[in-house]
CSV table of N, CA and C in Angstrom, one decimal:
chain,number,residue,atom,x,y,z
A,1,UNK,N,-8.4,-51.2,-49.5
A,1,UNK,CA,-7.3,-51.8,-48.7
A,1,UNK,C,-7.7,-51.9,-47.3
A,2,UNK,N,-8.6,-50.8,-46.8
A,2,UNK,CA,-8.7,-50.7,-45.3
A,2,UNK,C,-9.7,-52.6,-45.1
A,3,UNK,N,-10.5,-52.9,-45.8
A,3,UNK,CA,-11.2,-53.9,-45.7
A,3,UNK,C,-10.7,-55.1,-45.4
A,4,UNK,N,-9.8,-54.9,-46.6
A,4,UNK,CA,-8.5,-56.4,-46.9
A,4,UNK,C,-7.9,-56.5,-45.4
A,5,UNK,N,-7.2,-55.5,-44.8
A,5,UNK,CA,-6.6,-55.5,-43.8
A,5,UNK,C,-7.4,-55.9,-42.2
A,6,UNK,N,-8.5,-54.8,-42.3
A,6,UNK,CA,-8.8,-55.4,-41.0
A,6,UNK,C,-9.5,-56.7,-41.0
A,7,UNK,N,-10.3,-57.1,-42.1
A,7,UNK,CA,-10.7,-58.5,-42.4
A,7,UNK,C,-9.9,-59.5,-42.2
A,8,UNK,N,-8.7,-59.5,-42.5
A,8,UNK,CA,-7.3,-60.5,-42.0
A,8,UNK,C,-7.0,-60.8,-40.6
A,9,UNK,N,-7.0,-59.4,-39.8
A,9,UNK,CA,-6.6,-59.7,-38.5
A,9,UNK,C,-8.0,-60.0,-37.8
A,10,UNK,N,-9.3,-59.5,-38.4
A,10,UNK,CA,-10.4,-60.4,-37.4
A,10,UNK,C,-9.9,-61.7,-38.2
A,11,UNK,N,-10.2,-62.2,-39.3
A,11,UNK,CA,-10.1,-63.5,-39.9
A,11,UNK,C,-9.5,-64.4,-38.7
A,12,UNK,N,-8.1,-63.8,-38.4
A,12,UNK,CA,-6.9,-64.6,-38.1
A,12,UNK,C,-7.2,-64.6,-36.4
A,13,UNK,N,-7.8,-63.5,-36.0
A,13,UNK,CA,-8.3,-63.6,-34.8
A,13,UNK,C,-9.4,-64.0,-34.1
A,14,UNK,N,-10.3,-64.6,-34.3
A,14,UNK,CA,-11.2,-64.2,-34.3
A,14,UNK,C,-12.0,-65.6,-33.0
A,15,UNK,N,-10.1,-66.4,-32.8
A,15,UNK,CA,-10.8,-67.2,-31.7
A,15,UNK,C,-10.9,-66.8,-30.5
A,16,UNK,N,-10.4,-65.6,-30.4
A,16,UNK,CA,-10.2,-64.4,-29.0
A,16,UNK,C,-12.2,-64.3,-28.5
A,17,UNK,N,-13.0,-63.5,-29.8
A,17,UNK,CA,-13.6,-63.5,-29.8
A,17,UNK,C,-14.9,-64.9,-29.4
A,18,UNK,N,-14.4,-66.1,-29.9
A,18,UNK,CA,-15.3,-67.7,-30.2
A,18,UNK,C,-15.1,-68.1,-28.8
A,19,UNK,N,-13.7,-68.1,-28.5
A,19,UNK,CA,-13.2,-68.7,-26.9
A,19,UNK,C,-13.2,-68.3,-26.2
A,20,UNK,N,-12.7,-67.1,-26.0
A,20,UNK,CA,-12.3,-66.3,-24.5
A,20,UNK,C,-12.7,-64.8,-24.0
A,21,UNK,N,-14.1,-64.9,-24.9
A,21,UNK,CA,-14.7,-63.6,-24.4
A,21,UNK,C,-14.4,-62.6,-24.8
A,22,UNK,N,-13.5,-62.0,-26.1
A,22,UNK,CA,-13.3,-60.7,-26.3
A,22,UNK,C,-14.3,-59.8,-27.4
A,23,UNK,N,-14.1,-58.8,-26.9
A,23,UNK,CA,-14.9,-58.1,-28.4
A,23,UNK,C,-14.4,-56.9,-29.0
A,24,UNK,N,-13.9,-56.8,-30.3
A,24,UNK,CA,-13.5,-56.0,-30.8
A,24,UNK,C,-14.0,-54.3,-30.2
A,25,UNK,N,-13.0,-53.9,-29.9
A,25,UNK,CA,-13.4,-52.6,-28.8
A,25,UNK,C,-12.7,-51.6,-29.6
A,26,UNK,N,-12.0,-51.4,-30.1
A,26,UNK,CA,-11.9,-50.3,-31.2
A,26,UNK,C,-10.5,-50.9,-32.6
A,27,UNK,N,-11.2,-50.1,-33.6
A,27,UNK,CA,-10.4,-50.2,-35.2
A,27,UNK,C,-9.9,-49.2,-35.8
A,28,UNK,N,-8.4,-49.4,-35.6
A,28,UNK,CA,-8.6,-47.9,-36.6
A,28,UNK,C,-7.7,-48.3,-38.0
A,29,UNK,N,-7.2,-47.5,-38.5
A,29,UNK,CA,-6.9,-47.5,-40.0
A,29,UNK,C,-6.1,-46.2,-40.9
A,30,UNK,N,-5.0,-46.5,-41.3
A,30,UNK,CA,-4.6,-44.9,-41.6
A,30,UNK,C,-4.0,-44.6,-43.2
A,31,UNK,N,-4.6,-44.6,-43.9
A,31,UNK,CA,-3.9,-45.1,-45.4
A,31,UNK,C,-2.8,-44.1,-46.0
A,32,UNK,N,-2.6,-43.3,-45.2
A,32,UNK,CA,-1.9,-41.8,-45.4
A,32,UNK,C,-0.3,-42.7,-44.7
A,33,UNK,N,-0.2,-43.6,-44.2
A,33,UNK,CA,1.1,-44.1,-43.2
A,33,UNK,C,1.1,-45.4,-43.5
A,34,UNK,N,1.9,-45.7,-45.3
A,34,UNK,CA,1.4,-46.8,-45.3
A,34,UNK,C,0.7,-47.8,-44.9
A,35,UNK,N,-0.3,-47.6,-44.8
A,35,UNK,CA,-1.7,-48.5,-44.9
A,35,UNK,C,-1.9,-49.3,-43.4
A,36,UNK,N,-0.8,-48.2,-42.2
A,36,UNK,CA,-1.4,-48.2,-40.6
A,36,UNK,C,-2.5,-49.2,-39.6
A,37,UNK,N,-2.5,-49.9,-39.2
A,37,UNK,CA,-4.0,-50.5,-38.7
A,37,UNK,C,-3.4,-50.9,-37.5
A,38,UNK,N,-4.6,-50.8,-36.8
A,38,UNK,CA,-4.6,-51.7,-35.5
A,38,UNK,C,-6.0,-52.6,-35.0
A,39,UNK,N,-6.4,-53.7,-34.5
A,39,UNK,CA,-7.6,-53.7,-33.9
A,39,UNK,C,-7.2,-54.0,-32.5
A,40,UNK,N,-8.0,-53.7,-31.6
A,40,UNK,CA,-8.2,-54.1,-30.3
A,40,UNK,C,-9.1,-54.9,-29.7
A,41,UNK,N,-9.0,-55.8,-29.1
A,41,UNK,CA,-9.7,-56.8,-28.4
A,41,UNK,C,-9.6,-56.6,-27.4
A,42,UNK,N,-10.9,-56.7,-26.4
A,42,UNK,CA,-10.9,-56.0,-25.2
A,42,UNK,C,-11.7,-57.6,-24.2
A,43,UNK,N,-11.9,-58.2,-23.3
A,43,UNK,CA,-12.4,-58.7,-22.2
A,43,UNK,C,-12.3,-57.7,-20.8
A,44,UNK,N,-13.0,-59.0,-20.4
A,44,UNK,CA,-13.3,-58.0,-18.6
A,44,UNK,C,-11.9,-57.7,-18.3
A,45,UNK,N,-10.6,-58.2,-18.7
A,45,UNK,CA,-9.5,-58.7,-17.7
A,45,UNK,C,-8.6,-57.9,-18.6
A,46,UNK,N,-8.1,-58.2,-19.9
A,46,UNK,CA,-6.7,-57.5,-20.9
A,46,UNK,C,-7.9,-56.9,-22.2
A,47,UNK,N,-6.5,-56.1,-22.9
A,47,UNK,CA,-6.8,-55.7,-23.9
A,47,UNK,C,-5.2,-56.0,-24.8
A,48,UNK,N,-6.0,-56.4,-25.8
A,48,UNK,CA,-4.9,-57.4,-26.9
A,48,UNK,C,-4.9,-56.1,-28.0
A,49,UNK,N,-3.8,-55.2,-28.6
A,49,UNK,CA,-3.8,-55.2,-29.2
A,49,UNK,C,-3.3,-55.4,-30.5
A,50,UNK,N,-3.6,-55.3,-32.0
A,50,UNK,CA,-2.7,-56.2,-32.9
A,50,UNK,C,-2.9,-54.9,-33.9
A,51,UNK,N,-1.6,-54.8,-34.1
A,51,UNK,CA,-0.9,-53.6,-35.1
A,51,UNK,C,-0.7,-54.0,-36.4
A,52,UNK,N,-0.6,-53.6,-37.5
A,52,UNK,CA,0.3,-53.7,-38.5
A,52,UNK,C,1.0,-52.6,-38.9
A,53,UNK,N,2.1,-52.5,-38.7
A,53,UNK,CA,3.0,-50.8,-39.5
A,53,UNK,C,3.6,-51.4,-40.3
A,54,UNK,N,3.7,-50.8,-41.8
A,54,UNK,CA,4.9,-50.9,-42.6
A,54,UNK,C,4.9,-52.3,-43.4
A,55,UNK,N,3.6,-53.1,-43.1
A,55,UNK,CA,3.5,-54.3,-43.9
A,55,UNK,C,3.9,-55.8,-42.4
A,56,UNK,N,4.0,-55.0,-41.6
A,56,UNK,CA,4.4,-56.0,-40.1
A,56,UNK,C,3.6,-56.2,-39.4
A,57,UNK,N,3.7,-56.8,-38.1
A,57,UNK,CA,2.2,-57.2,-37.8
A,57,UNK,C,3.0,-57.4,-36.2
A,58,UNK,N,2.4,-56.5,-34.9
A,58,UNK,CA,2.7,-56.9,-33.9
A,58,UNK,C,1.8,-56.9,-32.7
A,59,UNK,N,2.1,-57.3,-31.7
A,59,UNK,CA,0.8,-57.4,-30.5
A,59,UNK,C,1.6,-56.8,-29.3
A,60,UNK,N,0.4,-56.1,-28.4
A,60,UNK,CA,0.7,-55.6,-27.5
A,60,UNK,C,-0.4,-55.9,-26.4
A,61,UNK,N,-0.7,-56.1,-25.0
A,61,UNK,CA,-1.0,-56.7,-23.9
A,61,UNK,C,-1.1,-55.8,-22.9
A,62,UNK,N,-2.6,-55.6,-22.4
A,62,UNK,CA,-2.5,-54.3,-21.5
A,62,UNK,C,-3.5,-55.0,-20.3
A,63,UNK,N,-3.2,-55.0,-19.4
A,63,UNK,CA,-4.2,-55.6,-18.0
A,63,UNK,C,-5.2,-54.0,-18.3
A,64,UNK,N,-6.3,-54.3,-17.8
A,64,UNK,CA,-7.1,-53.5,-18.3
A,64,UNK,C,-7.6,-52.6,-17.0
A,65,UNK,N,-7.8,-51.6,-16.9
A,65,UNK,CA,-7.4,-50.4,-15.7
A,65,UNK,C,-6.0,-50.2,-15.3
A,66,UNK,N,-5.3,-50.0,-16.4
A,66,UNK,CA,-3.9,-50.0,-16.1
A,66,UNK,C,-3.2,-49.2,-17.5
A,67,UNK,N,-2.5,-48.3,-17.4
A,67,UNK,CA,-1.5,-47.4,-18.8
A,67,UNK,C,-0.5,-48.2,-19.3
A,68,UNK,N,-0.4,-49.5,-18.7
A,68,UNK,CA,1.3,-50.3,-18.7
A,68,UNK,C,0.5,-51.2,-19.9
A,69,UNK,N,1.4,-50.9,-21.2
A,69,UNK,CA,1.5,-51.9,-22.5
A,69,UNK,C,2.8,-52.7,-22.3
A,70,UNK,N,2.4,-54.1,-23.0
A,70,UNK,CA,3.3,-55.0,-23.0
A,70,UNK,C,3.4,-55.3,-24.7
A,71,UNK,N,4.9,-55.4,-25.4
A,71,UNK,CA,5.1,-56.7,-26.1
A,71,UNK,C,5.1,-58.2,-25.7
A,72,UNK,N,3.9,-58.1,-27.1
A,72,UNK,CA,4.0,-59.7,-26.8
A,72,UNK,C,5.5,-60.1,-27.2
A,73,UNK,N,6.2,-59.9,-27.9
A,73,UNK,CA,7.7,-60.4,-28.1
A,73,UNK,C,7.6,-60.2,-26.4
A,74,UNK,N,7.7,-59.5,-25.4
A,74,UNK,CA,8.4,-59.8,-24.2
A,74,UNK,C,7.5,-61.5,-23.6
A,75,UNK,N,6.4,-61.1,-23.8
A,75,UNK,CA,5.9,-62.3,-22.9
A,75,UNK,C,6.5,-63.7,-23.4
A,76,UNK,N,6.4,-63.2,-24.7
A,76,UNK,CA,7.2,-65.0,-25.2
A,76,UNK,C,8.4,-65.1,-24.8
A,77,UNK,N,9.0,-64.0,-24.7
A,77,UNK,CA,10.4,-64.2,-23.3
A,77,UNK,C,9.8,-64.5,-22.4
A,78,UNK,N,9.5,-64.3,-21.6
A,78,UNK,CA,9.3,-64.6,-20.2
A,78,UNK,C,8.3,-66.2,-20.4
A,79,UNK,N,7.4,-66.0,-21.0
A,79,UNK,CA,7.1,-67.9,-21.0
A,79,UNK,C,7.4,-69.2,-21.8
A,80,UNK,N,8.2,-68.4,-22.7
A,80,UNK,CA,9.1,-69.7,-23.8
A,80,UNK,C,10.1,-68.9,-24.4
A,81,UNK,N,11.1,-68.5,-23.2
A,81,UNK,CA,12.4,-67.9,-24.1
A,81,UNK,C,13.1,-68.0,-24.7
A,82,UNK,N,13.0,-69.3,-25.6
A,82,UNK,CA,13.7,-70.0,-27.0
A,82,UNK,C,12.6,-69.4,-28.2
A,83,UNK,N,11.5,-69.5,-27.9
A,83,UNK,CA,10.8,-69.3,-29.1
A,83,UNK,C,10.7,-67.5,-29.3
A,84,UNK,N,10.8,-67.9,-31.3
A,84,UNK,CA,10.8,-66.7,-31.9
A,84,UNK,C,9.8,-65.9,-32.5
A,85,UNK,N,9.5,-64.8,-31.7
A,85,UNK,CA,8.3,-64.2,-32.5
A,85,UNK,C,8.1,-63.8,-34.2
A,86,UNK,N,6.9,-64.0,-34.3
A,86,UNK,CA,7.0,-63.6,-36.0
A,86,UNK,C,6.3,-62.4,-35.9
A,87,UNK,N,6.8,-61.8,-37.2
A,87,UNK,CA,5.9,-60.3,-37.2
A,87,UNK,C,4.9,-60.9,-38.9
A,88,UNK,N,4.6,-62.0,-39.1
A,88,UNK,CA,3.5,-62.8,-40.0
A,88,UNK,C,2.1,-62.8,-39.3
A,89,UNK,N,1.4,-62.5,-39.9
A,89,UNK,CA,-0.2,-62.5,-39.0
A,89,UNK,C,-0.4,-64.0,-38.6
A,90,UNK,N,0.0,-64.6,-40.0
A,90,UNK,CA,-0.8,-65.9,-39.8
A,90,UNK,C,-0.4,-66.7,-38.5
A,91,UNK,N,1.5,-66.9,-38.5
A,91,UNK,CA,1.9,-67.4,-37.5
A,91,UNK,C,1.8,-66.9,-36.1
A,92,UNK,N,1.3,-65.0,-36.1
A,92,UNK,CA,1.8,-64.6,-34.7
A,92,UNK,C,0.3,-64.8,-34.0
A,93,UNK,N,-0.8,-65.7,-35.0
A,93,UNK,CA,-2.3,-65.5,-34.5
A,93,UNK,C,-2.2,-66.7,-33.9
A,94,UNK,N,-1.1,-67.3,-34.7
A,94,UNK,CA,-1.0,-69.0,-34.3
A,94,UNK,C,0.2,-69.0,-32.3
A,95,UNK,N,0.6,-68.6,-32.9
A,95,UNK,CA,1.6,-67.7,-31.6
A,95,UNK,C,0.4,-67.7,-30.4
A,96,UNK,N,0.1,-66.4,-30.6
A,96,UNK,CA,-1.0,-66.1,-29.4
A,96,UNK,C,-1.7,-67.6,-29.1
A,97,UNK,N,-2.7,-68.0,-30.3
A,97,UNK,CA,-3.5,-69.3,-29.4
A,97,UNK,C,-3.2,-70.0,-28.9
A,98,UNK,N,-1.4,-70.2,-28.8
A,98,UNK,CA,-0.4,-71.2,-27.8
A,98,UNK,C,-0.3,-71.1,-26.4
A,99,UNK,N,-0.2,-69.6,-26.3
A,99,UNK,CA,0.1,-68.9,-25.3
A,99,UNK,C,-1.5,-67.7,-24.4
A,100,UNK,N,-2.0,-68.3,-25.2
A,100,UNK,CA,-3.6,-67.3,-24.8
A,100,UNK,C,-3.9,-67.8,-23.1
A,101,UNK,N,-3.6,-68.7,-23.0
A,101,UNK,CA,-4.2,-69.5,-21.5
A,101,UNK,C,-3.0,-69.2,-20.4
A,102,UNK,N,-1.7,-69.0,-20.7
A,102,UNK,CA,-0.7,-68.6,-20.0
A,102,UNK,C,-0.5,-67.3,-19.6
A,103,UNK,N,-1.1,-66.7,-20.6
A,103,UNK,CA,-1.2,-65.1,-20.5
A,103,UNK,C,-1.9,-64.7,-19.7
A,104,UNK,N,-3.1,-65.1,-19.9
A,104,UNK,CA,-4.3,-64.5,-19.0
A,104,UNK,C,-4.2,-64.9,-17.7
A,105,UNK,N,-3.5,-66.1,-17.5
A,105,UNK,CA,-3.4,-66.5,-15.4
A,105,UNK,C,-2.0,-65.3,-15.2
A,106,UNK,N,-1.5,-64.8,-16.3
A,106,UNK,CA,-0.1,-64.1,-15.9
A,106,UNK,C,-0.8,-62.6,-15.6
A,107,UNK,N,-1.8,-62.4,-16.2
A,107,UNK,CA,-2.1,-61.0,-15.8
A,107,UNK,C,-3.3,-60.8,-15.3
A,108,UNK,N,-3.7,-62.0,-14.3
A,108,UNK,CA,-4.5,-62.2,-13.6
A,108,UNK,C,-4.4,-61.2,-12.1
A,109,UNK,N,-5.4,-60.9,-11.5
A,109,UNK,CA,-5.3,-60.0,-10.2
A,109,UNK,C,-3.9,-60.4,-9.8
A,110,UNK,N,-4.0,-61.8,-9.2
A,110,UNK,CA,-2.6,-62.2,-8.2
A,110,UNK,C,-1.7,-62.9,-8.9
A,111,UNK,N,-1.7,-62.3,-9.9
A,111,UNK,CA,-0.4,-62.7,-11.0
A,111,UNK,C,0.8,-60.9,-11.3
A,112,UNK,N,-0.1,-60.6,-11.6
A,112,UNK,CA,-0.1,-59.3,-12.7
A,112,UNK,C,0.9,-58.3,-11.9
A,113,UNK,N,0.7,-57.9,-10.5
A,113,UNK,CA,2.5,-57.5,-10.4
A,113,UNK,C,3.6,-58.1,-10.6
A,114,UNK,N,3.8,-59.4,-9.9
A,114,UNK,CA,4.8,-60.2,-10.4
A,114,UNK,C,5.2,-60.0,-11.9
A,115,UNK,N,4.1,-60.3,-13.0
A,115,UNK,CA,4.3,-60.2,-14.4
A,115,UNK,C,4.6,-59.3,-14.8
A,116,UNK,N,4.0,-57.9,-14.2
A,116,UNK,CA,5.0,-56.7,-14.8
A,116,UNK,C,6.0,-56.1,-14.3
A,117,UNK,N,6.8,-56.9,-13.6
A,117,UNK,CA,8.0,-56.3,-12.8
A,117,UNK,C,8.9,-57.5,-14.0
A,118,UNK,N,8.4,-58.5,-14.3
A,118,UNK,CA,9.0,-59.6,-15.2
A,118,UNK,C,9.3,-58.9,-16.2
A,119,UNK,N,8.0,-58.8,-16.8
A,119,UNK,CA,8.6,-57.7,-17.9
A,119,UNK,C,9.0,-56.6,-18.5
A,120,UNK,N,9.0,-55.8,-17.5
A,120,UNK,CA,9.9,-54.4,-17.4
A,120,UNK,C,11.6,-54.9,-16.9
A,121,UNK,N,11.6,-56.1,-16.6
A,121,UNK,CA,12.8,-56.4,-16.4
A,121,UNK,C,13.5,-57.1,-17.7
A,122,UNK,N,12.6,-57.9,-18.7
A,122,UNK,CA,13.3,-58.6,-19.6
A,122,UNK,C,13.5,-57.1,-20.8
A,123,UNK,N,12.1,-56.5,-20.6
A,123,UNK,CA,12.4,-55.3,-21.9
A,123,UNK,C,13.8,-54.7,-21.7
A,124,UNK,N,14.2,-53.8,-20.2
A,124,UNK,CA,15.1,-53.9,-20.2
A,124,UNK,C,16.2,-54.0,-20.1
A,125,UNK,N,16.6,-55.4,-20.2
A,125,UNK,CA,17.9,-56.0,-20.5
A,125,UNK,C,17.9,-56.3,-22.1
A,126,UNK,N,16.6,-56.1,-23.1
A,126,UNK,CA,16.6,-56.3,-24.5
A,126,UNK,C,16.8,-55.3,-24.7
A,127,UNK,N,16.7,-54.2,-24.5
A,127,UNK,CA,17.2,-53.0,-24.8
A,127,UNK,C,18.3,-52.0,-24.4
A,128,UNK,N,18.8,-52.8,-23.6
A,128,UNK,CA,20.1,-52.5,-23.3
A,128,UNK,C,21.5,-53.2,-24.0
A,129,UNK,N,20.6,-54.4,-24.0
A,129,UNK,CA,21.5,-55.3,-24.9
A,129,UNK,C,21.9,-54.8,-26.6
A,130,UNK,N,20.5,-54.6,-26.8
A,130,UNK,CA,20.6,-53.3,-28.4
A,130,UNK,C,21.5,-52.4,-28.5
A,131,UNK,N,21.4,-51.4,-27.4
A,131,UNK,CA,22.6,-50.3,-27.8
A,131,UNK,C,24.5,-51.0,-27.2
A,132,UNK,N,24.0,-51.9,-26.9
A,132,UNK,CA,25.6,-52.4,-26.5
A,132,UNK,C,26.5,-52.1,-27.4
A,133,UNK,N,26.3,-52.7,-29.2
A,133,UNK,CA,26.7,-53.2,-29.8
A,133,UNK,C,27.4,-51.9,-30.5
C-alpha cells in the first residue's frame, strides 16, 4: 500500500518537480492510521506539503525559514474565492498547477507578509464562521 500511495502523489505531482525546481525533501507513511502519508516538496523559496488522512488528500504551504503553515484551501480563498477545493488528488494536483505561479509571487520576500496577515485573516473568519452555527 505504502508504494501505491506515495507513487500517486509523486505521479500526480511531479510537475513541481519538471517546472519549478522542487525536490522531494521528505516522505513519510503510517499504515497503523489508516494508511497516513504525506510528501513534501521543498524549493529555495516554499515547502508544499501534500497529505492524505483517512482516504483525503490535502495541501499545506510554508515560506521556507518560517513555522507558519498554510491551507491551501485558504489560499484559494484569498486568490479565487469562488472556487472549490477538492480533497481528490487528481483534481487538487490539477488545482495547484493553476495556481502554482500566483502562489509563489504571494510568498515571495515582498509579498509574504502581506500574504500571511491575508491568511490568518481569512482562516479566521472560516473558523469562526464554523462554530457560529
Amino acid at each position: 500500500m505504502f508504494n501505491s500511495l506515495i507513487e500517486d502523489i509523486k505521479r500526480n505531482f511531479n510537475f513541481l518537480i519538471l517546472n519549478y525546481g522542487f525536490k522531494i525533501d521528505e516522505v513519510r507513511y503510517d499504515e497503523t492510521d489508516f494508511g497516513n502519508a504525506y510528501v513534501e516538496y521543498k524549493n529555495q523559496d516554499i515547502t508544499i506539503r501534500i497529505i492524505r488522512e483517512r482516504g483525503e488528500y490535502f495541501m499545506d504551504i510554508n515560506k521556507n525559514r518560517t513555522d507558519e503553515w498554510f491551507s491551501f484551501f485558504y489560499f484559494i480563498k484569498l486568490i479565487s474565492p469562488q472556487e472549490l477545493v477538492s480533497k481528490n488528488i487528481d483534481i487538487l494536483s490539477i488545482q495547484l498547477s493553476e495556481h502554482i505561479n500566483q502562489i509563489i509571487i504571494q510568498m515571495n520576500e515582498n509579498n509574504y507578509n502581506a500574504t500571511s496577515e491575508s491568511l490568518k485573516r481569512i482562516t479566521s473568519e472560516y473558523t469562526s464562521a464554523m462554530f457560529k452555527h
